[in-house]
Structures are given as structure tokens and as C-alpha cells.
Amino acid sequence: MSFVLHPINTERMCLIPATLELYLMELYDREAFASTLKAYIPKEWPPGQITPEVIEEFLRLIQAENRNIWSFYWLLRQKSSKPILIGSGGFLIHENGTLEIGYSMLSEYQRKGYATEAV
């Protein structure tokens, strides 16, 4: 089964589907990552819990034959400038059918309702 993911727009954000290519750019080519997202990437990116090892695990999971993870980059829309990458998150479907939602945000954007809005 193949899934096509499109951006999801909320009141303040645009959620961009994470892809193999975007994860590789995030790891190895920050300029291409920003250019492809058409967004400003703060120098604090990524949030502390998103280590290279975590991204490599996401890469493994999205390439698995029985893909069970879908993740998104969260871009805060700006009226007068480029969107800002503020967080990422997604969901993981476990073998027993339960759904796990996870996310990480830059500290400056925490406790402002973005995670609730994204979910």
C-alpha cells in the first residue's frame, strides 16, 4: 500500500510531510533543507531530543516494508517573512494497533498551543 502525503495547514502552521530526502538534508545539508522547506531554520534547530541517531531511526522506519510511521515538520507561518521551522512530530502505529503521537519543539515555541494545534 502506498500513501501520498500532502501538507496540512492549521490556523498558524503548515505541517510538511517528512520524507527520506528531507531527513537526509536535515542530517547533511542544512542549506538544502531550508531551501526545500522554503523556511528559516533557527540556529537552535533541532530540538535537543532529536539527535542524529533519532533521525537515522526515523529513516529506517520510513523505509521499512511495513511502514508504520508518519512524521511532519512544523512551519510557523509568518505574514511578512519566511515561515520558521519550530518543531516536528508525527505518529507511530504499533503492532498491537495502538497509536503513539510524539513531537519536539524549540523551547521558544513551547507552551503556546502549537503541539495541540498540530495534533
PDB file of C-alpha atoms in Angstrom:
ATOM      1  CA  MET A   1       0.000   0.000   0.000  1.00  0.00           C
ATOM      2  CA  SER A   2       1.340   3.428  -0.916  1.00  0.00           C
ATOM      3  CA  PHE A   3       0.421   6.668   0.813  1.00  0.00           C
ATOM      4  CA  VAL A   4       0.635  10.147  -0.651  1.00  0.00           C
ATOM      5  CA  LEU A   5       1.080  12.840   1.951  1.00  0.00           C
ATOM      6  CA  HIS A   6       0.275  16.478   1.387  1.00  0.00           C
ATOM      7  CA  PRO A   7       0.969  19.471   3.610  1.00  0.00           C
ATOM      8  CA  ILE A   8      -1.561  20.032   6.363  1.00  0.00           C
ATOM      9  CA  ASN A   9      -2.487  23.626   7.094  1.00  0.00           C
ATOM     10  CA  THR A  10      -3.704  24.727  10.507  1.00  0.00           C
ATOM     11  CA  GLU A  11      -4.619  28.190  11.684  1.00  0.00           C
ATOM     12  CA  ARG A  12      -0.988  29.225  12.264  1.00  0.00           C
ATOM     13  CA  MET A  13       1.138  26.474  10.785  1.00  0.00           C
ATOM     14  CA  CYS A  14       1.878  24.341   7.792  1.00  0.00           C
ATOM     15  CA  LEU A  15       2.833  20.733   8.513  1.00  0.00           C
ATOM     16  CA  ILE A  16       5.146  19.383   5.811  1.00  0.00           C
ATOM     17  CA  PRO A  17       5.426  15.594   5.461  1.00  0.00           C
ATOM     18  CA  ALA A  18       8.895  14.345   6.389  1.00  0.00           C
ATOM     19  CA  THR A  19      10.479  12.318   3.618  1.00  0.00           C
ATOM     20  CA  LEU A  20      13.644  10.319   3.191  1.00  0.00           C
ATOM     21  CA  GLU A  21      15.127  13.215   1.225  1.00  0.00           C
ATOM     22  CA  LEU A  22      14.217  15.821   3.872  1.00  0.00           C
ATOM     23  CA  TYR A  23      15.661  13.717   6.691  1.00  0.00           C
ATOM     24  CA  LEU A  24      18.912  13.294   4.748  1.00  0.00           C
ATOM     25  CA  MET A  25      19.089  17.040   4.122  1.00  0.00           C
ATOM     26  CA  GLU A  26      18.415  17.707   7.795  1.00  0.00           C
ATOM     27  CA  LEU A  27      21.366  15.467   8.681  1.00  0.00           C
ATOM     28  CA  TYR A  28      23.832  16.521   5.996  1.00  0.00           C
ATOM     29  CA  ASP A  29      22.860  19.714   4.143  1.00  0.00           C
ATOM     30  CA  ARG A  30      21.188  22.405   6.235  1.00  0.00           C
ATOM     31  CA  GLU A  31      21.089  24.917   3.355  1.00  0.00           C
ATOM     32  CA  ALA A  32      19.277  22.481   1.067  1.00  0.00           C
ATOM     33  CA  PHE A  33      16.964  21.582   3.957  1.00  0.00           C
ATOM     34  CA  ALA A  34      15.985  25.240   4.461  1.00  0.00           C
ATOM     35  CA  SER A  35      15.682  25.839   0.721  1.00  0.00           C
ATOM     36  CA  THR A  36      13.475  22.790   0.152  1.00  0.00           C
ATOM     37  CA  LEU A  37      11.224  23.712   3.085  1.00  0.00           C
ATOM     38  CA  LYS A  38      11.265  27.354   1.919  1.00  0.00           C
ATOM     39  CA  ALA A  39      11.701  28.237   5.571  1.00  0.00           C
ATOM     40  CA  TYR A  40      14.029  29.862   8.047  1.00  0.00           C
ATOM     41  CA  ILE A  41      15.793  27.235  10.179  1.00  0.00           C
ATOM     42  CA  PRO A  42      16.754  28.707  13.575  1.00  0.00           C
ATOM     43  CA  LYS A  43      20.309  28.067  14.735  1.00  0.00           C
ATOM     44  CA  GLU A  44      18.855  26.138  17.701  1.00  0.00           C
ATOM     45  CA  TRP A  45      17.385  23.517  15.349  1.00  0.00           C
ATOM     46  CA  PRO A  46      16.931  20.621  16.008  1.00  0.00           C
ATOM     47  CA  PRO A  47      15.380  20.422  19.476  1.00  0.00           C
ATOM     48  CA  GLY A  48      17.603  18.588  21.973  1.00  0.00           C
ATOM     49  CA  GLN A  49      15.815  15.250  21.830  1.00  0.00           C
ATOM     50  CA  ILE A  50      16.170  14.997  18.034  1.00  0.00           C
ATOM     51  CA  THR A  51      19.702  13.680  17.709  1.00  0.00           C
ATOM     52  CA  PRO A  52      21.302  12.327  14.530  1.00  0.00           C
ATOM     53  CA  GLU A  53      20.637   8.836  15.903  1.00  0.00           C
ATOM     54  CA  VAL A  54      16.922   9.608  16.257  1.00  0.00           C
ATOM     55  CA  ILE A  55      16.777  10.888  12.674  1.00  0.00           C
ATOM     56  CA  GLU A  56      18.585   7.759  11.479  1.00  0.00           C
ATOM     57  CA  GLU A  57      15.950   5.651  13.272  1.00  0.00           C
ATOM     58  CA  PHE A  58      13.192   7.675  11.547  1.00  0.00           C
ATOM     59  CA  LEU A  59      14.944   6.979   8.228  1.00  0.00           C
ATOM     60  CA  ARG A  60      14.924   3.263   8.966  1.00  0.00           C
ATOM     61  CA  LEU A  61      11.254   3.319   9.939  1.00  0.00           C
ATOM     62  CA  ILE A  62      10.012   5.253   6.899  1.00  0.00           C
ATOM     63  CA  GLN A  63      11.878   2.887   4.570  1.00  0.00           C
ATOM     64  CA  ALA A  64      10.527  -0.261   6.219  1.00  0.00           C
ATOM     65  CA  GLU A  65       8.432  -2.585   4.088  1.00  0.00           C
ATOM     66  CA  ASN A  66       5.555  -2.257   6.544  1.00  0.00           C
ATOM     67  CA  ARG A  67       5.873   1.465   7.165  1.00  0.00           C
ATOM     68  CA  ASN A  68       4.317   2.396  10.473  1.00  0.00           C
ATOM     69  CA  ILE A  69       5.499   5.979  10.996  1.00  0.00           C
ATOM     70  CA  TRP A  70       4.348   9.284   9.535  1.00  0.00           C
ATOM     71  CA  SER A  71       6.054  12.471  10.578  1.00  0.00           C
ATOM     72  CA  PHE A  72       5.893  16.158   9.740  1.00  0.00           C
ATOM     73  CA  TYR A  73       7.954  19.317  10.059  1.00  0.00           C
ATOM     74  CA  TRP A  74       6.051  22.202  11.644  1.00  0.00           C
ATOM     75  CA  LEU A  75       6.447  25.564   9.968  1.00  0.00           C
ATOM     76  CA  LEU A  76       5.053  28.625  11.704  1.00  0.00           C
ATOM     77  CA  ARG A  77       3.596  30.874   9.035  1.00  0.00           C
ATOM     78  CA  GLN A  78       4.758  34.482   9.106  1.00  0.00           C
ATOM     79  CA  LYS A  79       2.840  37.312   7.447  1.00  0.00           C
ATOM     80  CA  SER A  80       5.861  39.362   6.476  1.00  0.00           C
ATOM     81  CA  SER A  81       8.688  36.841   6.150  1.00  0.00           C
ATOM     82  CA  LYS A  82       9.569  33.188   5.543  1.00  0.00           C
ATOM     83  CA  PRO A  83       7.943  30.520   7.676  1.00  0.00           C
ATOM     84  CA  ILE A  84      10.030  29.386  10.661  1.00  0.00           C
ATOM     85  CA  LEU A  85      10.755  25.737  11.470  1.00  0.00           C
ATOM     86  CA  ILE A  86       9.595  25.398  15.078  1.00  0.00           C
ATOM     87  CA  GLY A  87       9.043  21.696  15.614  1.00  0.00           C
ATOM     88  CA  SER A  88       8.383  18.265  14.272  1.00  0.00           C
ATOM     89  CA  GLY A  89       6.169  15.401  15.191  1.00  0.00           C
ATOM     90  CA  GLY A  90       4.104  12.571  13.947  1.00  0.00           C
ATOM     91  CA  PHE A  91       2.630   9.259  14.819  1.00  0.00           C
ATOM     92  CA  LEU A  92       3.732   5.668  15.053  1.00  0.00           C
ATOM     93  CA  ILE A  93       1.380   2.710  14.729  1.00  0.00           C
ATOM     94  CA  HIS A  94       2.436  -0.188  16.957  1.00  0.00           C
ATOM     95  CA  GLU A  95       1.930  -3.839  16.021  1.00  0.00           C
ATOM     96  CA  ASN A  96      -0.916  -4.160  18.520  1.00  0.00           C
ATOM     97  CA  GLY A  97      -2.762  -1.307  16.764  1.00  0.00           C
ATOM     98  CA  THR A  98      -2.132   1.421  19.322  1.00  0.00           C
ATOM     99  CA  LEU A  99      -1.161   4.848  18.063  1.00  0.00           C
ATOM    100  CA  GLU A 100       1.680   6.835  19.607  1.00  0.00           C
ATOM    101  CA  ILE A 101       1.931  10.579  18.990  1.00  0.00           C
ATOM    102  CA  GLY A 102       5.276  12.257  19.511  1.00  0.00           C
ATOM    103  CA  TYR A 103       6.633  15.733  18.932  1.00  0.00           C
ATOM    104  CA  SER A 104       9.513  18.040  19.727  1.00  0.00           C
ATOM    105  CA  MET A 105       9.645  21.807  19.632  1.00  0.00           C
ATOM    106  CA  LEU A 106      12.215  24.505  20.009  1.00  0.00           C
ATOM    107  CA  SER A 107      11.967  25.828  23.569  1.00  0.00           C
ATOM    108  CA  GLU A 108      10.996  29.360  22.455  1.00  0.00           C
ATOM    109  CA  TYR A 109       7.775  27.986  20.944  1.00  0.00           C
ATOM    110  CA  GLN A 110       6.722  25.653  23.755  1.00  0.00           C
ATOM    111  CA  ARG A 111       3.566  26.254  25.795  1.00  0.00           C
ATOM    112  CA  LYS A 112       1.914  28.337  23.074  1.00  0.00           C
ATOM    113  CA  GLY A 113      -0.571  25.749  21.827  1.00  0.00           C
ATOM    114  CA  TYR A 114       1.340  24.687  18.687  1.00  0.00           C
ATOM    115  CA  ALA A 115       1.513  20.999  19.619  1.00  0.00           C
ATOM    116  CA  THR A 116      -2.204  20.935  20.400  1.00  0.00           C
ATOM    117  CA  GLU A 117      -2.921  22.653  17.095  1.00  0.00           C
ATOM    118  CA  ALA A 118      -0.732  20.214  15.160  1.00  0.00           C
ATOM    119  CA  VAL A 119      -2.352  17.158  16.744  1.00  0.00           C
TER     120      VAL A 119
END
